[in-house]
CSV table of C-alpha atoms and ligand atoms in Angstrom, one decimal:
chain,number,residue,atom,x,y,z
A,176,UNK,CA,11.2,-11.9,28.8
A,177,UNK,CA,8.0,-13.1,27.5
A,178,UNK,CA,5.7,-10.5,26.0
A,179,UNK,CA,2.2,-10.5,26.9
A,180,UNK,CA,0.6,-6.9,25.7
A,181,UNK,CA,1.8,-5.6,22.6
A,182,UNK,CA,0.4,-2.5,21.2
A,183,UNK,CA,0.9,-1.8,17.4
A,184,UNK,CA,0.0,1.9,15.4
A,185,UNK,CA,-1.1,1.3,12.0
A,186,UNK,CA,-3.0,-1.3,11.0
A,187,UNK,CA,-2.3,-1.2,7.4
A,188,UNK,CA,-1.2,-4.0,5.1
A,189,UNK,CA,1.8,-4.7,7.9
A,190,UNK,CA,0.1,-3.6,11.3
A,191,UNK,CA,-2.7,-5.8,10.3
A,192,UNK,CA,0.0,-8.7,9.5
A,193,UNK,CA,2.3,-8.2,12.7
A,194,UNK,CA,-1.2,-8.2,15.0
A,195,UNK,CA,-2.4,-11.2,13.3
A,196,UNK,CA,0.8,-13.6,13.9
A,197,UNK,CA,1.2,-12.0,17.5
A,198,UNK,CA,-2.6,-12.8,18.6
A,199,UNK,CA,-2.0,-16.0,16.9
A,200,UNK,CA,0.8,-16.7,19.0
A,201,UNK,CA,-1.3,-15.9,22.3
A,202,UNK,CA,-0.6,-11.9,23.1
A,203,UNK,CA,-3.1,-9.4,23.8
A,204,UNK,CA,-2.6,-7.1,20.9
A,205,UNK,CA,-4.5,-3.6,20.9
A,206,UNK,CA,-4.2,-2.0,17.3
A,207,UNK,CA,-4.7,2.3,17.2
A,208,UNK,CA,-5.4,3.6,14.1
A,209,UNK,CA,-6.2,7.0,12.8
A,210,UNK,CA,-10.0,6.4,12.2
A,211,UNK,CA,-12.5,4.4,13.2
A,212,UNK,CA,-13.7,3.6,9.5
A,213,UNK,CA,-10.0,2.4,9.2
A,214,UNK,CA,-9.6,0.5,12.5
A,215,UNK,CA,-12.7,-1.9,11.4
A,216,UNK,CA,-10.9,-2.0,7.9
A,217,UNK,CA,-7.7,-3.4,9.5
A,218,UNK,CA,-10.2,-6.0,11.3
A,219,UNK,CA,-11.7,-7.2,8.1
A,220,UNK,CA,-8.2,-7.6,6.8
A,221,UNK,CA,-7.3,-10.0,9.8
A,222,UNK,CA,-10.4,-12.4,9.8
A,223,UNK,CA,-9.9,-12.4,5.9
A,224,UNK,CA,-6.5,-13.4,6.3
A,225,UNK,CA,-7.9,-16.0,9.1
A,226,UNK,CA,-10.3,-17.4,6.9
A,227,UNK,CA,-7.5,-18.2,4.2
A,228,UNK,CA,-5.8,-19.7,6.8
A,229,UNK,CA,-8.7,-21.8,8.1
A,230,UNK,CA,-9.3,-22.6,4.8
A,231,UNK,CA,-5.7,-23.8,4.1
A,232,UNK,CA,-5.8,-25.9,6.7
A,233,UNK,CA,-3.4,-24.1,8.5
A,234,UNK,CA,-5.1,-22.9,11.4
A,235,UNK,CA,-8.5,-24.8,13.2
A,236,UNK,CA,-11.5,-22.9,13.0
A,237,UNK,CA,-11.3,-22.5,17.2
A,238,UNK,CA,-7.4,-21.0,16.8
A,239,UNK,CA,-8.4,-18.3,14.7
A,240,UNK,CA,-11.4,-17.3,17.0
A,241,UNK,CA,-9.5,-17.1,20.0
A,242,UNK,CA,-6.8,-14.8,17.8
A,243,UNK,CA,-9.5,-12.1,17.2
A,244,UNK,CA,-10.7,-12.6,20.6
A,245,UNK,CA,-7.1,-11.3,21.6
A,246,UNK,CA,-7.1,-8.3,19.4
A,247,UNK,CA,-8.2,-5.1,20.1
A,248,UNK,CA,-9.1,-1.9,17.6
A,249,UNK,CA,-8.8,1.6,18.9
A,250,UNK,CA,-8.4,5.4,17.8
A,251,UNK,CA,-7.2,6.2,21.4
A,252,UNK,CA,-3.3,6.0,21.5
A,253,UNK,CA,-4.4,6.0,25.4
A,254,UNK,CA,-4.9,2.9,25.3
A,255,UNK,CA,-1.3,1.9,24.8
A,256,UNK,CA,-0.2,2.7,28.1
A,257,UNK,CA,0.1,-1.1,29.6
A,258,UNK,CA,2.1,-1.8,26.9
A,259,UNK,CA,5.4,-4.1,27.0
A,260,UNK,CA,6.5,-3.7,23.6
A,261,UNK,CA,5.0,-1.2,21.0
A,262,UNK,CA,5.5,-1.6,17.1
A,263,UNK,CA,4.8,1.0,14.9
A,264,UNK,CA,3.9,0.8,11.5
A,265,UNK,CA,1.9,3.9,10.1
A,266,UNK,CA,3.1,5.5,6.7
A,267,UNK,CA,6.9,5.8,6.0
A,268,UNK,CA,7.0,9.8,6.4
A,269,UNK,CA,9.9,10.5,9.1
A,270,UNK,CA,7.8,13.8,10.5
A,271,UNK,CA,4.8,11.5,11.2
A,272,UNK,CA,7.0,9.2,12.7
A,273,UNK,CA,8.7,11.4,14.7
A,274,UNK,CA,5.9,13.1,16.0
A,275,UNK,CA,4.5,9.4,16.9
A,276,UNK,CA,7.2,8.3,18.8
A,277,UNK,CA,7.4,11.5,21.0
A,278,UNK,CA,3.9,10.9,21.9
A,279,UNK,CA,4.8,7.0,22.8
A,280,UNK,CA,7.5,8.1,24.8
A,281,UNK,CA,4.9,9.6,27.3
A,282,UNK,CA,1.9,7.8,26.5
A,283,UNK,CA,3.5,3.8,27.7
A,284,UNK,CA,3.9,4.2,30.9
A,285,UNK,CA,6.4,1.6,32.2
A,286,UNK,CA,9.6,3.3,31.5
A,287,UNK,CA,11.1,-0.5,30.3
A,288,UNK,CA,8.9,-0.5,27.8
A,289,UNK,CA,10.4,-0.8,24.2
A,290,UNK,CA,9.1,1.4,21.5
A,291,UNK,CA,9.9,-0.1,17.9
A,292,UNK,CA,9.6,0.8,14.6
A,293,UNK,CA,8.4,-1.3,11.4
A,294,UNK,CA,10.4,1.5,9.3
A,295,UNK,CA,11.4,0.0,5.9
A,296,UNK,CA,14.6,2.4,5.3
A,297,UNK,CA,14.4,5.1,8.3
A,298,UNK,CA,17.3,5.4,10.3
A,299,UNK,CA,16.1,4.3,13.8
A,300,UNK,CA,17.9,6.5,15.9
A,301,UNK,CA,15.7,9.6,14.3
A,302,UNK,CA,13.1,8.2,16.1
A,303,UNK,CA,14.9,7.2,19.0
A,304,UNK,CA,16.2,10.4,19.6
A,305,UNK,CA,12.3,11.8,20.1
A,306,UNK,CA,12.4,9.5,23.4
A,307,UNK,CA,13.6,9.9,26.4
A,308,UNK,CA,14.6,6.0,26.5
A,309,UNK,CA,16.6,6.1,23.2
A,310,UNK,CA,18.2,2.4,24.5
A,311,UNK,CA,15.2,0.9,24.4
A,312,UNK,CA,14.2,2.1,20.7
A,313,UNK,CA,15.0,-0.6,17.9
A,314,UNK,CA,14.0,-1.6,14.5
A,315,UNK,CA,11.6,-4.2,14.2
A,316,UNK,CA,11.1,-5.1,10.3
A,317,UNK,CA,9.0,-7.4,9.5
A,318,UNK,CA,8.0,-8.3,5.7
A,319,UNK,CA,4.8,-8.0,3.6
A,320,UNK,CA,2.4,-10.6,4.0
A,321,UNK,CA,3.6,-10.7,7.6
A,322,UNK,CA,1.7,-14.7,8.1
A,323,UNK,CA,3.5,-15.6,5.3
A,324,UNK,CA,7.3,-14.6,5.3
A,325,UNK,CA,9.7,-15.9,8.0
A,326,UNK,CA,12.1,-12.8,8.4
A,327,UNK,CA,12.2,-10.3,11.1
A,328,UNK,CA,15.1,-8.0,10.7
A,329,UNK,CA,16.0,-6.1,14.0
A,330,UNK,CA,18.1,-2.9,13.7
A,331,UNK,CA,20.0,-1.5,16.1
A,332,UNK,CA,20.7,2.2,16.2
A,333,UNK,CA,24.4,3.3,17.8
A,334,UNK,CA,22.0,3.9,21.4
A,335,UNK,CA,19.8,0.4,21.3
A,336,UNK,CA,21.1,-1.3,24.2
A,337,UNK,CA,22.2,-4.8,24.1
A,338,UNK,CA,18.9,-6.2,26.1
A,339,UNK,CA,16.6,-4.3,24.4
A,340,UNK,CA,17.8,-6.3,20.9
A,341,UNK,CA,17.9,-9.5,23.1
A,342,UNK,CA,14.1,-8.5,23.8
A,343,UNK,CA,13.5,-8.4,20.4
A,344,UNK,CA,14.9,-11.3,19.4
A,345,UNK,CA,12.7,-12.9,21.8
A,346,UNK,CA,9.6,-11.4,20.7
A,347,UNK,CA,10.7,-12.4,17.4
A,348,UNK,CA,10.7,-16.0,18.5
A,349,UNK,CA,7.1,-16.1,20.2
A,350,UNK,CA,6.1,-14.8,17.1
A,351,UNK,CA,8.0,-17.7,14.7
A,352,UNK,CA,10.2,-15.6,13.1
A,353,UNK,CA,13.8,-16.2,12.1
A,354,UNK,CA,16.0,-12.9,13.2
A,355,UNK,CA,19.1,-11.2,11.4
A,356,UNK,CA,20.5,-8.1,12.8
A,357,UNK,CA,21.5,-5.3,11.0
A,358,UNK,CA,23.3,-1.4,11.6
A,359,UNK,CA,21.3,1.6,11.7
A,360,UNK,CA,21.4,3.2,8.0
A,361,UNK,CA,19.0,3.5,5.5
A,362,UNK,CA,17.4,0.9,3.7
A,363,UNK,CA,19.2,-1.5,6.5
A,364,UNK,CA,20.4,-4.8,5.3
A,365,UNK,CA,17.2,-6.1,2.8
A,366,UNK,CA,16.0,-2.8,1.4
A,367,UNK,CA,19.5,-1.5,0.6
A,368,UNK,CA,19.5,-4.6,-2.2
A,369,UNK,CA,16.1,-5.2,-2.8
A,370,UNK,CA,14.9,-1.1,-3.3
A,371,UNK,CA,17.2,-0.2,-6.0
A,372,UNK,CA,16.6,-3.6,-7.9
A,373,UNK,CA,13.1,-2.6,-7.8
A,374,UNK,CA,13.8,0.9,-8.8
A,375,UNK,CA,15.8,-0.7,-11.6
A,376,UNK,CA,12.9,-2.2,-13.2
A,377,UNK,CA,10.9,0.6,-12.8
A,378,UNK,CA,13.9,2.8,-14.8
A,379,UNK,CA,13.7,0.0,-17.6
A,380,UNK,CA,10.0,0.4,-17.8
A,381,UNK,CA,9.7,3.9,-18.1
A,382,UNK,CA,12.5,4.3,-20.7
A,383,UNK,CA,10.7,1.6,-22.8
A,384,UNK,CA,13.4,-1.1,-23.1
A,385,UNK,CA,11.2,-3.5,-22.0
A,386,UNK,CA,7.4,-4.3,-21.4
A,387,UNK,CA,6.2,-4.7,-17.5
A,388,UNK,CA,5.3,-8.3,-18.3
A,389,UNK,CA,8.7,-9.2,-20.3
A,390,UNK,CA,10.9,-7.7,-17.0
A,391,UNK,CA,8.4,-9.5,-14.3
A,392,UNK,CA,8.5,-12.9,-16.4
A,393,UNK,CA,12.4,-12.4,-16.9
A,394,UNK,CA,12.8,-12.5,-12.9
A,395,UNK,CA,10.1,-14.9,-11.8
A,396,UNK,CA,11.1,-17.2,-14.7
A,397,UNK,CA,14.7,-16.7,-14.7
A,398,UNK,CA,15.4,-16.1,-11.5
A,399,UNK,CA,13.1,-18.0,-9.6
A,400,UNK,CA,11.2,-15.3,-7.7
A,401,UNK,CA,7.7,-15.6,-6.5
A,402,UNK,CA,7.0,-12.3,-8.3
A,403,UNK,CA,8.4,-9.9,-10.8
A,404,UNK,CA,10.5,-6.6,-9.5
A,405,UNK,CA,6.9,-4.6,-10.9
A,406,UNK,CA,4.5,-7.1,-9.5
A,407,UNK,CA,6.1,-6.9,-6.2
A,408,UNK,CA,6.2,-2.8,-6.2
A,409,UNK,CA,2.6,-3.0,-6.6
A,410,UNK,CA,2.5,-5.3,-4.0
A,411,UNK,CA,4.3,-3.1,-1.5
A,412,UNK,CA,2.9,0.2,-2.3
A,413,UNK,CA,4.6,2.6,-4.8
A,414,UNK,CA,4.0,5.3,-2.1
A,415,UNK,CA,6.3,3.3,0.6
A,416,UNK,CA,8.4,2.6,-2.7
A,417,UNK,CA,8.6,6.3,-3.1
A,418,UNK,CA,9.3,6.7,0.6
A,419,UNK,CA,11.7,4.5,0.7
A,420,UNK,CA,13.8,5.9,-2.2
A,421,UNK,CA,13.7,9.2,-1.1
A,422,UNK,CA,15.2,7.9,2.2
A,423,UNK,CA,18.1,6.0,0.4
A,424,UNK,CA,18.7,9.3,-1.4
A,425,UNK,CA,19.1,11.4,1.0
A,426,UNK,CA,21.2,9.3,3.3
A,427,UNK,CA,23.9,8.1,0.6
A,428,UNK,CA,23.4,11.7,-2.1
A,429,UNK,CA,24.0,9.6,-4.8
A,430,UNK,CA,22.0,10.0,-8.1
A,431,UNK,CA,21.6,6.3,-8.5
A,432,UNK,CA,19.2,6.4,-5.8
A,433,UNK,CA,17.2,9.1,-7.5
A,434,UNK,CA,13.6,8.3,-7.6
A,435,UNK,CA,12.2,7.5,-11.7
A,436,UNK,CA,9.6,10.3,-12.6
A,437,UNK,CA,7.1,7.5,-13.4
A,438,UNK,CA,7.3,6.5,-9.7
A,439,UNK,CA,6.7,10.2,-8.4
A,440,UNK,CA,4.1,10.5,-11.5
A,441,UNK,CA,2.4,7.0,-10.2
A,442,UNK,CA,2.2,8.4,-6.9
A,443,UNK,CA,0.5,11.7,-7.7
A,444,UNK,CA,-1.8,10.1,-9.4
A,445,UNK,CA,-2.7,7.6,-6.8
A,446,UNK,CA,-1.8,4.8,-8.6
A,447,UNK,CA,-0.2,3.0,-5.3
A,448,UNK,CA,-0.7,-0.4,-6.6
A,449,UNK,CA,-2.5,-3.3,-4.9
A,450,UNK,CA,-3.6,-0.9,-2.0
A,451,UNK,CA,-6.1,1.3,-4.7
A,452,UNK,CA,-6.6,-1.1,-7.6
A,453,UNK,CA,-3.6,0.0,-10.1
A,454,UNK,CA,-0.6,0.4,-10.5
A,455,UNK,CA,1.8,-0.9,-13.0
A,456,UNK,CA,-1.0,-3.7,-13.4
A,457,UNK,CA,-4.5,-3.3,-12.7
A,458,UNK,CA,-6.6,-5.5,-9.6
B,606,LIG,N1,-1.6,-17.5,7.8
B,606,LIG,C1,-0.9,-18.6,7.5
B,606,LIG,N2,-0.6,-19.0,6.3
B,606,LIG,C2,-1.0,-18.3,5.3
B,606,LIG,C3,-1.8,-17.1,5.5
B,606,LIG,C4,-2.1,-16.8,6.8
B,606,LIG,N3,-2.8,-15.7,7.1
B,606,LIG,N4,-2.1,-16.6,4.3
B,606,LIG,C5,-1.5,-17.4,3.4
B,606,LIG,N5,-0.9,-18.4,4.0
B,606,LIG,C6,-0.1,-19.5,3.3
B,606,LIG,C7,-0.9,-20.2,2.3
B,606,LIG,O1,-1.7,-21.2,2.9
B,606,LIG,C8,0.2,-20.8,1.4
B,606,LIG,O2,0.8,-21.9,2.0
B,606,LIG,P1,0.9,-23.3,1.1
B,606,LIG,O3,1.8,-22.9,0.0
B,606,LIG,O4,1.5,-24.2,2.1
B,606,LIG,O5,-0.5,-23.6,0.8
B,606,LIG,C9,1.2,-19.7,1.4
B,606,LIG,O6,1.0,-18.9,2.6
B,606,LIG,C10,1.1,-18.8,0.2
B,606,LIG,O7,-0.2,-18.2,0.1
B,606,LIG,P2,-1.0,-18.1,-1.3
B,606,LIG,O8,-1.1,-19.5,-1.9
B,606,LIG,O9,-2.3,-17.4,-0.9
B,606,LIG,O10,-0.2,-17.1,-2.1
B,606,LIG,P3,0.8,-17.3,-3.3
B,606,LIG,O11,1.3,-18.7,-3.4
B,606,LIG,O12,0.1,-16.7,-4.5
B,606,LIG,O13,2.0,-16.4,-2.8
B,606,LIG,C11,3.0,-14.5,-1.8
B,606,LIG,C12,1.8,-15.1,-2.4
B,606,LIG,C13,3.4,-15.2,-0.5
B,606,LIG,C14,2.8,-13.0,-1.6
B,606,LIG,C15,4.2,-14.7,-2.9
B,606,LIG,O14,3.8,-14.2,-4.1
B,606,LIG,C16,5.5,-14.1,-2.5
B,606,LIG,O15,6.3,-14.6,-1.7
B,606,LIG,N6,5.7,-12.9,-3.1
B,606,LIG,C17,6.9,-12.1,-2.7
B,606,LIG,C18,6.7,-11.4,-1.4
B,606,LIG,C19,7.9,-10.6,-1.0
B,606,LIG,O16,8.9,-10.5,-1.6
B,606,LIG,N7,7.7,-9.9,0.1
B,606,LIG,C20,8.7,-9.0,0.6
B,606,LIG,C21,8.3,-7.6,0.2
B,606,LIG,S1,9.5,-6.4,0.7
B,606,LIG,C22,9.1,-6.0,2.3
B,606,LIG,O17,8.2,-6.6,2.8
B,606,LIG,C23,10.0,-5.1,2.9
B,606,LIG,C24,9.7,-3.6,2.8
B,606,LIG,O18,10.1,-2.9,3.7
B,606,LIG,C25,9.1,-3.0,1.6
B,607,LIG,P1,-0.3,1.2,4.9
B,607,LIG,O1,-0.6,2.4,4.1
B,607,LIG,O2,-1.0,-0.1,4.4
B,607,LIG,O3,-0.8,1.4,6.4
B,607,LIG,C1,-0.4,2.5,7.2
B,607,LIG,C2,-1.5,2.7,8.2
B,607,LIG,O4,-1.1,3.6,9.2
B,607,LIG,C3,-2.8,3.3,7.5
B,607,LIG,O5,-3.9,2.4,7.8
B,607,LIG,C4,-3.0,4.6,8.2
B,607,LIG,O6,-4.4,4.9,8.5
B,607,LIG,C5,-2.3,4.4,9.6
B,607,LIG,N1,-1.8,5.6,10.2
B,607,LIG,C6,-1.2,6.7,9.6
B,607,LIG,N2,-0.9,7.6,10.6
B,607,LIG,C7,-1.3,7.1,11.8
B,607,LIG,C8,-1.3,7.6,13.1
B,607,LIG,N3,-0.7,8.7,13.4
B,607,LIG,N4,-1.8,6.8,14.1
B,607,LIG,C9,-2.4,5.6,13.8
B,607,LIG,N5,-2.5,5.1,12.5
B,607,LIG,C10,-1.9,5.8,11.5
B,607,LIG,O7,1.2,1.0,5.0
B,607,LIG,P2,2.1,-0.4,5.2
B,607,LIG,O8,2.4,-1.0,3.9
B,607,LIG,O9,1.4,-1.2,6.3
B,607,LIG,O10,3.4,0.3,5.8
B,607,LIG,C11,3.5,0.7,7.2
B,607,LIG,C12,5.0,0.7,7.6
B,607,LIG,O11,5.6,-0.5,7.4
B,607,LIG,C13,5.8,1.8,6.7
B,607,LIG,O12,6.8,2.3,7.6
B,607,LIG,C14,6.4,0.9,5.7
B,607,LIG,O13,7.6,1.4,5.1
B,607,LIG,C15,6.7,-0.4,6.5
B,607,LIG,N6,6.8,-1.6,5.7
B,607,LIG,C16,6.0,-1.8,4.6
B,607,LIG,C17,6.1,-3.0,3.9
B,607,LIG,C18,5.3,-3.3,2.7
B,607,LIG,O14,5.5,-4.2,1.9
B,607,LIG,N7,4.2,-2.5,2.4
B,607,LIG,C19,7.0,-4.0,4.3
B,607,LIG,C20,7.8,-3.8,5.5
B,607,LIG,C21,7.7,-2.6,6.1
């Protein structure tokens, strides 16, 4: 059951995360990306993260050499083939998804090999149904920073067969994660409640009941979160919020999932948040 090559797509803010606990945790991880120039910034990302971690005391100096050792950048989805297990986590656009995993389907060569997705709100078995092994296609979500938080939430789509989810769960567990399992719809289990809380906020701001700082303070302070419902939008990226909210709308057509005109404004404007340097705060 043990995986020992795992390929991930997308080594963004979560690729970057998901390679850098699996190298940690002694798998040969090979990261494609879209660009070279973007592949070496998904490399800085991980030895910064490293570093914080050396620094922490949470990982020896020899630990986190021997986890970039194990990881591997490339532009060639070729170079996936060998895989066990692929994750992927490029942008939260269903057409680039689907495209994605058609190619995977051909590309990873061992027919047992499971193809996952990182989706935050995608139904799985859209992607699924692009393969030709639709039972061995599964959610894998993990959560932003990926070192950090201990949840990986597995979804299994109406074809995911009961071994691939057992797989899973035991790549989950090399990788020190604690599992829950949720049905295939939108959103899943986390983003269903924490997405339209979010979105909430972002109403409130926008219709001026409140200032950014009174609403984050009023959560963090008053509800004990590690950040406010703004904070953490920036955190995420108001394009995958954007994403995301478009996905909950069109799965449930209700108007409460309508995305706020400040968050489609914010998003033209390319004020994604952390990721560019502003958002609802500046960095
Ligand atoms: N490896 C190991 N440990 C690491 C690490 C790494 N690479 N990087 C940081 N850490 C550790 C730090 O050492 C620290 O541990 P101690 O407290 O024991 O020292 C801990 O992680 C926190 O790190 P920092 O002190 O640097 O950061 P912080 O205290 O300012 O917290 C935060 C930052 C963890 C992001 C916190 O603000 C937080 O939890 N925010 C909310 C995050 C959240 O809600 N994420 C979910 C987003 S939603 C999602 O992901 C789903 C989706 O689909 C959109
Ligand atoms: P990101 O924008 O930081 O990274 C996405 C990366 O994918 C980029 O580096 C981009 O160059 C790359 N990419 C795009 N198309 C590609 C392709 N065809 N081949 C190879 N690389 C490609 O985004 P992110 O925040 O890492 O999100 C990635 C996925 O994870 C999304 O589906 C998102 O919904 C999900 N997710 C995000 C969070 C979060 O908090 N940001 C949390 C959980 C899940």
């Amino acid at each position: 059951m043990t995986i020992e090559r795992l390929g991930i797509v997308g080594g963004g803010q979560m690729g970057a995360g998901i390679g850098e606990v699996a190298a940690k945790a002694g798998i040969d991880v090979v990261i494609v990306e879209a660009a070279a120039e973007i592949a070496e910034k998904s490399q800085g990302r991980i030895s910064a993260s490293l570093e914080k971690a050396v620094s922490r005391e949470k990982i020896s100096r020899a630990d986190a050499d021997a986890t970039l050792a194990r990881l591997q950048f490339s532009t060639e989805p070729g170079e996936l083939a060998d895989r066990q297990f692929v994750i992927e986590a490029i942008v939260e656009n269903l057409a680039l998804k689907e495209d994605l995993f058609a190619k995977l389907d051909s590309i990873v060569t061992d027919p047992d090999a499971i193809l996952a997705s990182n989706t935050s709100s995608i139904p799985i078995i859209k992607l699924a149904a692009q393969t030709n092994r639709p039972d061995k296609v599964i959610g894998t979500h993990f959560f932003n920073p990926v070192p950090v938080m201990a949840l990986l939430e597995l979804v299994q789509s109406l074809k995911t067969s009961e071994e691939t989810v057992e797989r899973a769960r035991s790549l989950g567990e090399q990788l020190g994660k604690q599992m829950i399992l949720s049905k295939d719809r939108a959103g899943f289990i986390v983003n269903y409640l924490l997405v339209p809380y979010i979105v909430n906020a972002i109403k409130m701001f926008e219709e001026g009941f409140a200032s950014a700082e009174d609403i984050d303070n009023g959560m963090k302070l008053g509800a004990n979160h590690p950040m406010g419902p703004l904070e953490l939008a920036d955190f995420i990226g108001l394009d995958t919020m954007l994403f995301v909210q478009e996905v909950l709308y069109a799965e449930f057509a209700d108007p409460f999932y309508a995305a706020p005109p400040l968050l489609r404004r914010m998003v033209d404007a390319g004020l994604l948040g952390r990721k560019t340097g502003e958002g609802f705060y500046r960095y």
